[in-house]
Short mmCIF file of C-alpha atoms in Angstrom, two decimals:
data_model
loop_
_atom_site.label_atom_id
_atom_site.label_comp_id
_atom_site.label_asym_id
_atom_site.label_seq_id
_atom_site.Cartn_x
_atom_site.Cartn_y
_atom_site.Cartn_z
CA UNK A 1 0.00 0.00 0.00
CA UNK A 2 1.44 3.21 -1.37
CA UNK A 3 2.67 5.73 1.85
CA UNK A 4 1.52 8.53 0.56
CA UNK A 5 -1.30 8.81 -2.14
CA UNK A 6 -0.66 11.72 -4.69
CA UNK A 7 -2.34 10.06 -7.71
CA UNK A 8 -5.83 11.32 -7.79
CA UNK A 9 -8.23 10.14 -10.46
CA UNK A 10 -11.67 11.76 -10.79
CA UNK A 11 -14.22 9.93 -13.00
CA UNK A 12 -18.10 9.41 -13.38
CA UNK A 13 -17.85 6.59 -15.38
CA UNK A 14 -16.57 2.59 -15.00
CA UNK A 15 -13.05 1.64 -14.32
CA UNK A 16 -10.54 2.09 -16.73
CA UNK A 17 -9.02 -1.08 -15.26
CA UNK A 18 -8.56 -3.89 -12.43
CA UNK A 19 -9.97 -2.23 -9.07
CA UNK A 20 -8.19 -2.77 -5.65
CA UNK A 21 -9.80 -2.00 -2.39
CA UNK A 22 -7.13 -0.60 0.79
CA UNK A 23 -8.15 -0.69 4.06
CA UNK A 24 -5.75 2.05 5.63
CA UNK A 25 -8.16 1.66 9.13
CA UNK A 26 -9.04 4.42 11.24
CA UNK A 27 -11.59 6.80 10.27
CA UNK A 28 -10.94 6.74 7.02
CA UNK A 29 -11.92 2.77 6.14
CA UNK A 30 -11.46 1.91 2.74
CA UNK A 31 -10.38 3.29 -0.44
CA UNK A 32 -10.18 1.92 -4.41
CA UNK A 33 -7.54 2.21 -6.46
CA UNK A 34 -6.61 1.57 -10.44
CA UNK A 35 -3.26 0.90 -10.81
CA UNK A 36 -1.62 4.18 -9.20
CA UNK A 37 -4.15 6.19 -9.47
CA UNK A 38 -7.11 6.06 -6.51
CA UNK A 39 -10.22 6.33 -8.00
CA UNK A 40 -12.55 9.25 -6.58
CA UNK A 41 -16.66 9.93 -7.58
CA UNK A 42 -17.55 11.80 -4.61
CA UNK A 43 -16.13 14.47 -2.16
CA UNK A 44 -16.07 12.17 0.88
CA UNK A 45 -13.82 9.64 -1.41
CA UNK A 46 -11.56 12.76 -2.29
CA UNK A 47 -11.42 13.34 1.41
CA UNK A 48 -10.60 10.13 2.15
CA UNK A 49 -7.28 10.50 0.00
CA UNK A 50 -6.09 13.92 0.99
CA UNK A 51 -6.07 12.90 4.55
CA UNK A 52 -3.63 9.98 3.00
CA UNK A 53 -1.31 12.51 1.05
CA UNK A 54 0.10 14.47 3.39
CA UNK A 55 1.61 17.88 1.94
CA UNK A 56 2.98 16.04 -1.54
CA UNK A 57 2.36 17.26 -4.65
CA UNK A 58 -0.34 16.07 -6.50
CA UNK A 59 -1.10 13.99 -10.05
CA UNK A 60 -4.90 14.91 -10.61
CA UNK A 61 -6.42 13.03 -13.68
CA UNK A 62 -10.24 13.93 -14.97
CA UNK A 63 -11.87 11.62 -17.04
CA UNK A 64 -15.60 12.47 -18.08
CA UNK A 65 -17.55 12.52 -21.07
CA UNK A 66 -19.50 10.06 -23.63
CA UNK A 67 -19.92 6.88 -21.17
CA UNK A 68 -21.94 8.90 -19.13
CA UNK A 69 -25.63 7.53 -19.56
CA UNK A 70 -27.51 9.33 -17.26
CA UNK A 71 -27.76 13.39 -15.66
CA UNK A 72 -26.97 11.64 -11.86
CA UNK A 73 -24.02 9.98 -12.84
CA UNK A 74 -22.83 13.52 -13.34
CA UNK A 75 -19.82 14.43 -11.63
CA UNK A 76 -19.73 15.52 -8.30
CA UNK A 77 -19.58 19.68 -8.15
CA UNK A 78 -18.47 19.55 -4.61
CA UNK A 79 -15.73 17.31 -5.31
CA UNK A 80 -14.28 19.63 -8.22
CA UNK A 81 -14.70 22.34 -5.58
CA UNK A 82 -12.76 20.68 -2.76
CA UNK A 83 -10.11 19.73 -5.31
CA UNK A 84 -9.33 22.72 -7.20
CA UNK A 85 -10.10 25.09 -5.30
CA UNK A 86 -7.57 26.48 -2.32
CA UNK A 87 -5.47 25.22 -0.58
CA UNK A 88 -5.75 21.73 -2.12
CA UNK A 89 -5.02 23.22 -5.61
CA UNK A 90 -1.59 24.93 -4.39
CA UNK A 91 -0.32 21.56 -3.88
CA UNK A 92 -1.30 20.33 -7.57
CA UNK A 93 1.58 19.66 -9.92
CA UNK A 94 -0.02 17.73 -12.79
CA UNK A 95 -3.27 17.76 -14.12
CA UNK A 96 -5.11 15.95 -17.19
CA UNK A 97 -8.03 16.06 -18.32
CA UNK A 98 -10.08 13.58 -21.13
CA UNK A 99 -13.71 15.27 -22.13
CA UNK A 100 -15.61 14.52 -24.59
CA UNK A 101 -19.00 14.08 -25.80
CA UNK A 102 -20.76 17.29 -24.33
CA UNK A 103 -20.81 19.39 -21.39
CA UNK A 104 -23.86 17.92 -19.84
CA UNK A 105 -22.11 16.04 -17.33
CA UNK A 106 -20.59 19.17 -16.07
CA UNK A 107 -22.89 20.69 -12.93
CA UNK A 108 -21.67 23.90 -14.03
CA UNK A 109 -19.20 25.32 -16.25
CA UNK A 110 -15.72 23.93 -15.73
CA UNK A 111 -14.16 27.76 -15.49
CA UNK A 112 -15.76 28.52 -11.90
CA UNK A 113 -13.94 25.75 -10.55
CA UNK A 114 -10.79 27.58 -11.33
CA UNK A 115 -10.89 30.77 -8.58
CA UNK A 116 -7.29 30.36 -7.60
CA UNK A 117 -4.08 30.04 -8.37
CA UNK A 118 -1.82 27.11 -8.72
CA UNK A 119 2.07 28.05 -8.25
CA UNK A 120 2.86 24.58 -8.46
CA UNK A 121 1.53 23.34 -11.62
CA UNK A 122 4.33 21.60 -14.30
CA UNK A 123 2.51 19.41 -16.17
CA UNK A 124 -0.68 20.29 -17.99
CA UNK A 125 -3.22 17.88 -20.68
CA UNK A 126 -5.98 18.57 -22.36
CA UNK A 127 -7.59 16.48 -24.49
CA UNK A 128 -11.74 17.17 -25.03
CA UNK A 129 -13.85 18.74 -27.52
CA UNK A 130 -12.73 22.63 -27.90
CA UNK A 131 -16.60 23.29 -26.88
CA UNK A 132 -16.05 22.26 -23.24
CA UNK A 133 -13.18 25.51 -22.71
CA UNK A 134 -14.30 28.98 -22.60
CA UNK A 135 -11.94 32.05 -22.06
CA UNK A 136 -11.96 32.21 -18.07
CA UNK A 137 -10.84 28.81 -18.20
CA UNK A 138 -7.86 28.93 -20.61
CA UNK A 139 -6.40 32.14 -18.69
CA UNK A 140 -6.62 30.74 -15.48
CA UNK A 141 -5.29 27.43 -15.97
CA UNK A 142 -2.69 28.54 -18.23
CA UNK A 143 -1.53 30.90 -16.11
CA UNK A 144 0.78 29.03 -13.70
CA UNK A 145 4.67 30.47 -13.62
CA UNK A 146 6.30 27.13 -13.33
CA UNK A 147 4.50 24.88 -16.34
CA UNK A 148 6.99 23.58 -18.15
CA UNK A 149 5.02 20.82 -19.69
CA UNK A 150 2.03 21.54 -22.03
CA UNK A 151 0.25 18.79 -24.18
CA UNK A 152 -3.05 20.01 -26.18
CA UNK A 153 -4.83 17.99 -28.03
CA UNK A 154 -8.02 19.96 -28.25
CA UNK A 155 -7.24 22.10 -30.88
CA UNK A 156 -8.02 25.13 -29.02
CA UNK A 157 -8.22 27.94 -30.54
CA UNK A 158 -4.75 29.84 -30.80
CA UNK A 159 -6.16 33.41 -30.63
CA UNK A 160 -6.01 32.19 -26.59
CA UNK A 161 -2.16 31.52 -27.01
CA UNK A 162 -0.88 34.68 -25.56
CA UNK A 163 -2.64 33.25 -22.35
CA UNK A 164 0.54 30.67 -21.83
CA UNK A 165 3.20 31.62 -20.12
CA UNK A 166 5.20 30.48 -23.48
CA UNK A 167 8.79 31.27 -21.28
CA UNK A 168 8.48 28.41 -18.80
CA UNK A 169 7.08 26.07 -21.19
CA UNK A 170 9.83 23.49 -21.95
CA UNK A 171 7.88 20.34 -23.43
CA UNK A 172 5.44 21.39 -26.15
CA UNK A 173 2.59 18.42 -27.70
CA UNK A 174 0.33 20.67 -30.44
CA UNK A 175 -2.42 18.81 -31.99
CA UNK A 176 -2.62 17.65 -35.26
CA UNK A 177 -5.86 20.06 -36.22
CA UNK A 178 -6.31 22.69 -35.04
CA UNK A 179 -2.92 24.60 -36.17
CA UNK A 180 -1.34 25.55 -39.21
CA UNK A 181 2.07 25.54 -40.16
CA UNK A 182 1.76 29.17 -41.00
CA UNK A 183 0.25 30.15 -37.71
CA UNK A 184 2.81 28.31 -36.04
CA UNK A 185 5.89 30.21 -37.37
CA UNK A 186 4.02 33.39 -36.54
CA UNK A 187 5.38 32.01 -32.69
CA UNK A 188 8.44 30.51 -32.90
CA UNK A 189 10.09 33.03 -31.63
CA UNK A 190 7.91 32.43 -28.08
CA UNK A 191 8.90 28.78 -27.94
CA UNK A 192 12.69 29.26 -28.49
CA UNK A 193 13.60 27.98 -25.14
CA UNK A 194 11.84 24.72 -25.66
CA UNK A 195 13.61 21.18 -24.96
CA UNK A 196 11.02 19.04 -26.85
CA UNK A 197 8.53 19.25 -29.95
CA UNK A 198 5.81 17.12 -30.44
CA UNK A 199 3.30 16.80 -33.40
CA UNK A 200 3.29 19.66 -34.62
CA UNK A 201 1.12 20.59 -37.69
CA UNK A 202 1.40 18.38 -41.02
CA UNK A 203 4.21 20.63 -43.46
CA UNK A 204 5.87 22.61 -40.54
CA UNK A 205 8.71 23.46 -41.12
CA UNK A 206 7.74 24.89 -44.73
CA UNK A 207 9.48 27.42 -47.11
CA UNK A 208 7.30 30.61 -44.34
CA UNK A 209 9.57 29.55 -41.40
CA UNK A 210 11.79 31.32 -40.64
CA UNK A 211 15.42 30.89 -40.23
CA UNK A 212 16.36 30.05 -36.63
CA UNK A 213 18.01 28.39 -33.72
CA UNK A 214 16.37 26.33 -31.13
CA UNK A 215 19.51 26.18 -28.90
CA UNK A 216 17.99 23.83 -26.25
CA UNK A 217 15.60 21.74 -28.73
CA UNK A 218 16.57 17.92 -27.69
CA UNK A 219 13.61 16.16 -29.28
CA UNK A 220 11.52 16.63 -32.49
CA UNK A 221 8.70 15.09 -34.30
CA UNK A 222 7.66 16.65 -37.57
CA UNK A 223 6.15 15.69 -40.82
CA UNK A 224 7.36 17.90 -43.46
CA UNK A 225 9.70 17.75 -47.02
CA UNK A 226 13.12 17.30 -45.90
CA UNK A 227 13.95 20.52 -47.87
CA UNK A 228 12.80 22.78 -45.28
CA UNK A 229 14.47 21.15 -42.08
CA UNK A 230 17.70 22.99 -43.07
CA UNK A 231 15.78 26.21 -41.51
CA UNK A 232 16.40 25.03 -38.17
CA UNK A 233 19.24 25.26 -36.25
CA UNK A 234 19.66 22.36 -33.39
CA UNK A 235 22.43 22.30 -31.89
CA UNK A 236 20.84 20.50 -28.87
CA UNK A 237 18.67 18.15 -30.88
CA UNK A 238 19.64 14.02 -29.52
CA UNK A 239 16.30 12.71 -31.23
CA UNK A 240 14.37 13.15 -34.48
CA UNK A 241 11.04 11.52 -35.62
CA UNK A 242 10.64 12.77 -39.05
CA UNK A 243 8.17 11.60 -42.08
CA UNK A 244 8.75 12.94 -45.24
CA UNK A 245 5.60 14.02 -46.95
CA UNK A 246 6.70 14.30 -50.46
CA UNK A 247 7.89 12.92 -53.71
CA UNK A 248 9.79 15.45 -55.03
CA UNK A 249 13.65 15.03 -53.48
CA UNK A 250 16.05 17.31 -55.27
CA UNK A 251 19.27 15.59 -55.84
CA UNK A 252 21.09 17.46 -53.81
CA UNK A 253 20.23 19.07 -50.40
CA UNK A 254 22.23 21.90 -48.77
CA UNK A 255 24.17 19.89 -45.41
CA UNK A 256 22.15 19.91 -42.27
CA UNK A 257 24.11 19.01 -39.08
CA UNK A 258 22.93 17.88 -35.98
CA UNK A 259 25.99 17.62 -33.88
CA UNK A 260 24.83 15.61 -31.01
CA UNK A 261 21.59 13.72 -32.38
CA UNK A 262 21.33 10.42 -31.34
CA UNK A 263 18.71 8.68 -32.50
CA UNK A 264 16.79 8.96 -35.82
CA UNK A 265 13.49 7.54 -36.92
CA UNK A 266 11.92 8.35 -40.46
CA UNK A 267 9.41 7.07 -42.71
CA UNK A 268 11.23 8.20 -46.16
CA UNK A 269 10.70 7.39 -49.75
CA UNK A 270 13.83 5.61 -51.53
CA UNK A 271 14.57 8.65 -53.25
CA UNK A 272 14.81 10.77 -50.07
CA UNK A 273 17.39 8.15 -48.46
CA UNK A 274 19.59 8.09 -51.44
CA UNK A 275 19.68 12.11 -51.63
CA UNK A 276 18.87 13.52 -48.60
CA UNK A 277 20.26 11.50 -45.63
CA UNK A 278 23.90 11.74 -47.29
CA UNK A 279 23.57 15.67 -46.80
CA UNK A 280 23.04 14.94 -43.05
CA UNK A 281 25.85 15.36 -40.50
CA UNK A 282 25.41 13.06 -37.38
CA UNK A 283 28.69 12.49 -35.78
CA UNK A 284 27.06 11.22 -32.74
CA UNK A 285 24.18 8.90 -34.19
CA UNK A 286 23.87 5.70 -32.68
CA UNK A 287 20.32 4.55 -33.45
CA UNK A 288 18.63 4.24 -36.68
CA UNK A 289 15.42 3.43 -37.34
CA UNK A 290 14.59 3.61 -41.16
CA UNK A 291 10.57 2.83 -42.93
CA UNK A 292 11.57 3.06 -46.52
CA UNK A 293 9.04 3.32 -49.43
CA UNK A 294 9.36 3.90 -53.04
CA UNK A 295 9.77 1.78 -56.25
CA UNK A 296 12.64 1.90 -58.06
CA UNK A 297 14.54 1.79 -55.00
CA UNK A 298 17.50 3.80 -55.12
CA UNK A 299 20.45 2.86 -53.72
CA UNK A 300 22.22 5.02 -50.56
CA UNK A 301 25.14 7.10 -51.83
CA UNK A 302 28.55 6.52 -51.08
CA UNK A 303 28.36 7.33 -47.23
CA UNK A 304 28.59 5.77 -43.71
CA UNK A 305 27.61 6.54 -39.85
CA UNK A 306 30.22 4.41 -38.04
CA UNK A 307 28.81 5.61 -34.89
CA UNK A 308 25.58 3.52 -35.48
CA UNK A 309 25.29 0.20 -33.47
CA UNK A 310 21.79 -0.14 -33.39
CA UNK A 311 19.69 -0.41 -36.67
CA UNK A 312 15.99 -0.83 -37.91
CA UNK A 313 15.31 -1.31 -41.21
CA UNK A 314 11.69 -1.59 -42.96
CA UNK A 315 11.16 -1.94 -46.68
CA UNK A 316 9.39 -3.82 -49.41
CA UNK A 317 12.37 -3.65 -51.45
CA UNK A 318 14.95 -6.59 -52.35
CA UNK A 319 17.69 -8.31 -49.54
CA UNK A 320 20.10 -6.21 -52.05
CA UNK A 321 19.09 -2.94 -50.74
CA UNK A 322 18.83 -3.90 -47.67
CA UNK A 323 22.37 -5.62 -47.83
CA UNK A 324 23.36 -1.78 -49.36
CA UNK A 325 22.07 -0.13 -46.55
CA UNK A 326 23.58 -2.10 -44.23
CA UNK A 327 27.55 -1.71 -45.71
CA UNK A 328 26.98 1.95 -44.74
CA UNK A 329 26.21 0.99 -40.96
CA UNK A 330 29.94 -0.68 -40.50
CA UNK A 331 29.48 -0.65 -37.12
CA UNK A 332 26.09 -2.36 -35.98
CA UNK A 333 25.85 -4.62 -33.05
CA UNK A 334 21.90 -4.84 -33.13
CA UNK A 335 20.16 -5.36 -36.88
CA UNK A 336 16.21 -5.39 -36.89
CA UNK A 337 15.06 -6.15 -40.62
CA UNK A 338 11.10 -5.81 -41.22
CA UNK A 339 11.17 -7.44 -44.81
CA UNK A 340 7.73 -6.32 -45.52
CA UNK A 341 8.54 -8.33 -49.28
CA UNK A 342 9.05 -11.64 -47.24
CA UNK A 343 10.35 -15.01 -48.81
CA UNK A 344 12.56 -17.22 -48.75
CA UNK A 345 15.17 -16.30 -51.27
CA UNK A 346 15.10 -12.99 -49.99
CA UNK A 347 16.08 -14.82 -46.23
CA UNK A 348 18.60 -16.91 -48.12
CA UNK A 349 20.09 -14.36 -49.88
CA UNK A 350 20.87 -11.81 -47.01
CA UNK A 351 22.24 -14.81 -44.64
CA UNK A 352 23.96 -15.85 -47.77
CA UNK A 353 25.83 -12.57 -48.01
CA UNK A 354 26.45 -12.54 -44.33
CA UNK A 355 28.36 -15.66 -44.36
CA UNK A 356 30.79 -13.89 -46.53
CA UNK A 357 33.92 -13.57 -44.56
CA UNK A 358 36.26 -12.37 -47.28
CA UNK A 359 34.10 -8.57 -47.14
CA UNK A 360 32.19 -8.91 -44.18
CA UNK A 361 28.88 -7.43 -43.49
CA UNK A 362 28.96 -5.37 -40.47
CA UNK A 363 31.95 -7.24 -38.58
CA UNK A 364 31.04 -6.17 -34.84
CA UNK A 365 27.42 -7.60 -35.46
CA UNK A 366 26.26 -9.72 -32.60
CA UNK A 367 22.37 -10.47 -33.44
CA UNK A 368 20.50 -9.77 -36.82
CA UNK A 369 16.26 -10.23 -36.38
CA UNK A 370 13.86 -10.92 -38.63
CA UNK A 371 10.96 -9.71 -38.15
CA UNK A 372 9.51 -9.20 -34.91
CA UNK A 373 6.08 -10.21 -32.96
CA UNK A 374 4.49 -6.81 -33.90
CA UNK A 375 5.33 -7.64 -37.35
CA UNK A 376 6.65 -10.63 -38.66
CA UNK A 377 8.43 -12.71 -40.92
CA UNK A 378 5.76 -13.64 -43.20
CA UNK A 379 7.01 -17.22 -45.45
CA UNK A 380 5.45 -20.48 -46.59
CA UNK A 381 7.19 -23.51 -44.34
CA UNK A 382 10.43 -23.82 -41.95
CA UNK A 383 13.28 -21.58 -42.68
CA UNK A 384 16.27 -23.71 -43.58
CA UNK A 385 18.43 -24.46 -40.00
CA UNK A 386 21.44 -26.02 -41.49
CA UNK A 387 21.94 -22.17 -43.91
CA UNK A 388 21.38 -20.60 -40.38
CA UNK A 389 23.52 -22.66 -37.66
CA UNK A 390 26.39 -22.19 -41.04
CA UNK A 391 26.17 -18.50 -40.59
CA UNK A 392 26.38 -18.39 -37.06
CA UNK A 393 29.19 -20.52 -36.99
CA UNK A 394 31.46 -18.74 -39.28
CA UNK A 395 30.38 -15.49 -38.30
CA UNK A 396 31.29 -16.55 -34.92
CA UNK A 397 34.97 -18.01 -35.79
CA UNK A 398 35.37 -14.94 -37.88
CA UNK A 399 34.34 -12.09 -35.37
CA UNK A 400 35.85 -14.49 -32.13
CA UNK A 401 32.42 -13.22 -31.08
CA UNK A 402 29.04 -14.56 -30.14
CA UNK A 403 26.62 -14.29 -32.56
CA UNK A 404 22.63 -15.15 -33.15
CA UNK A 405 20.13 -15.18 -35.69
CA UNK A 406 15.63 -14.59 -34.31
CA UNK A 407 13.42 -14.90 -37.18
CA UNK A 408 9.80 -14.45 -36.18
CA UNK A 409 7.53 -15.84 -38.21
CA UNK A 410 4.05 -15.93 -38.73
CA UNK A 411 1.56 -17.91 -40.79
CA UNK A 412 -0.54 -16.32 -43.13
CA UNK A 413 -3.52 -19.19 -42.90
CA UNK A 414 -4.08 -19.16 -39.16
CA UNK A 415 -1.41 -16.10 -37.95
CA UNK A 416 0.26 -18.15 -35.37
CA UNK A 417 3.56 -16.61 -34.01
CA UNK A 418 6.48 -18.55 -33.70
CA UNK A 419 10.58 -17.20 -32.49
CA UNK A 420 13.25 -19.19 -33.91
CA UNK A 421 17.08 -18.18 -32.26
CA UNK A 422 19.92 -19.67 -33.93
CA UNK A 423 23.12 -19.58 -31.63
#
């Protein structure tokens, strides 16, 4: 039983998950919990749980909307009251909150709960309908000096954005609707300071942004033609989730450098591999993760990221490519192939090639997958063990280093799941 209870969830409808009753004795008797998180419907249950928190700060998660049936399983006004209003809400440091449906559930508009101030609030979520937020309630929440992490998916509307306090705000999530890239760049400049990016608006960055430097950006997500990136300057930047939105790769891209990024995921058409990642500087890189579509596919340019030890590869395209890609990852200790093309010549061929101890294929490589239980390894019958436990052994004798081969498999008549691990 937790010591102290700082997890508050507040909810009018079923259980998200597996209840658990406490008995914590005394006065207070018995209380339920979901995972973490102690469930409250009433103010006497919210009672119950403050007198178990002492002075921590608290988690406070509201979850209302559609599953609500009927006007009495409405949520309880006095418990809202109680919660956000003083002094428990000077002690809140996280709140999230899932509407949706309508605001008939609500006793009374959301905003009046919201008379005071909360100095300790970090982390803030919304997620409902835009109907269910007026003005009041978008300055007052939004007005706390220390939030530093702001996730809105509600698309609200971003005439309220001069309500955030934009120079605390370190961790930015902007919805997918809601924004454009356009009105984006018209704030950049207010979100300078920010450590991480997260879905921002389909095409930001386009040809509109403006040149500049996020000097403390560490992670970005963005969906956008990889001939606008070069805008931004991130010096900072250790991860990058990018999908590239277009066809149209010029053949050569002016250099982009990311000093200190780490790890790199992108969905990218062939073309966009062969003629944009060469122009990319990543001295630092250690995990790739590449989704690559595209007929013809074009082979990678003459270039290599001999910092890279970790490596997934997805693709439709021929064991050649992949066998391509590969020669410019010298380094890899960890290969995950998603052959979405699966068969068994295309198996043979790549375990074929890494047999090959006259030019070997990533020499430091210590376990090669294929497939995986998310997505696997789709072929006819048995993969051939005598090929594999070959490959493993020479690879072994050659490298003077253990080595193993998973292929995960899967059936397409009945979609049964098997793991394989030659070693």
């Amino acid at each position: 039983m937790p010591k102290l209870w700082r997890y508050i969830w507040v909810t009018s409808g079923p259980p998200l998950g597996k209840q658990r009753e406490w008995d914590v004795g005394g006065d207070i008797g018995r209380v339920t919990s979901v995972g973490q998180h102690t469930k409250c419907v009433t103010e006497a249950e919210l009672i119950q749980v403050l007198a178990l928190s002492g002075a921590v700060s608290l988690h406070v998660y509201l979850t209302l909307g559609s599953h609500v049936a009927r006007r009495e399983q409405s949520v309880d006004k006095d418990l809202l009251s109680q919660l956000f209003g003083s002094p428990t809400s000077e002690r809140i440091e996280e709140i999230s909150f899932l509407l949706s449906g309508s605001d008939d559930f609500l006793p009374t508009p959301l905003s009046l709960y919201f008379e005071t101030s909360y100095p300790r609030l970090q982390s803030l979520t919304l997620s409902s309908d835009v109907s269910l937020w007026d003005m009041t309630f978008i300055r007052k929440i939004l007005s706390s000096n220390e939030l530093s992490s702001l996730k809105l998916y509600s698309g609200i509307p971003w005439e309220r954005a001069p309500s955030i306090r934009w120079a605390s705000v370190r961790h930015l999530t902007l919805p997918l609707k809601g924004l454009t890239p356009n009105t984006l760049n018209t704030f950049c400049d207010r979100i300078r300071n920010i450590q991480t990016l997260k879905i921002v608006p389909t095409g930001w960055p386009n040809a509109s942004t403006p040149r500049m430097t996020f000097k403390l950006l560490e992670e970005l997500d963005v969906r956008c033609e990889t001939t606008h990136l070069r805008r931004l300057n991130l010096p900072s930047l250790t991860k990058l989730n990018l999908i590239c939105l277009s066809d149209h790769v010029p053949d050569v891209h002016q250099p982009w450098s990311l000093p200190v990024l780490s790890e790199f995921k992108a969905s990218l058409r062939s073309r966009a591999v062969a003629h944009f990642l060469p122009s990319m500087t990543m001295p630092q890189l250690t995990t790739l993760t590449l989704s690559i579509s595209g007929y013809p596919f074009e082979p990678l340019s003459a270039v290599t990221y001999p910092s890279v030890t970790s490596v997934i590869l997805e693709s439709s395209a021929p064991s050649s490519y992949f066998i391509g890609l590969l020669d410019a990852v010298p380094n890899a200790e960890k290969v995950v192939l998603l052959m979405t093309e699966s068969s068994k010549s295309n198996l043979r061929e790549m375990v074929t090639r890494l047999m090959n101890n006259t030019n070997i294929l990533c020499p430091k490589l210590s376990e090669i997958h294929f497939g995986t239980e998310e997505k696997p390894f789709f072929i006819p019958m048995r993969p051939f063990p005598s090929l594999l436990n070959r490959c493993v052994d020479r690879r072994e004798f050659a490298s003077k280093r253990p080595f193993k081969i998973v292929i995960t498999t899967s059936s397409r008549r009945n979609n049964n799941i098997s793991t394989e691990i030659y070693s």
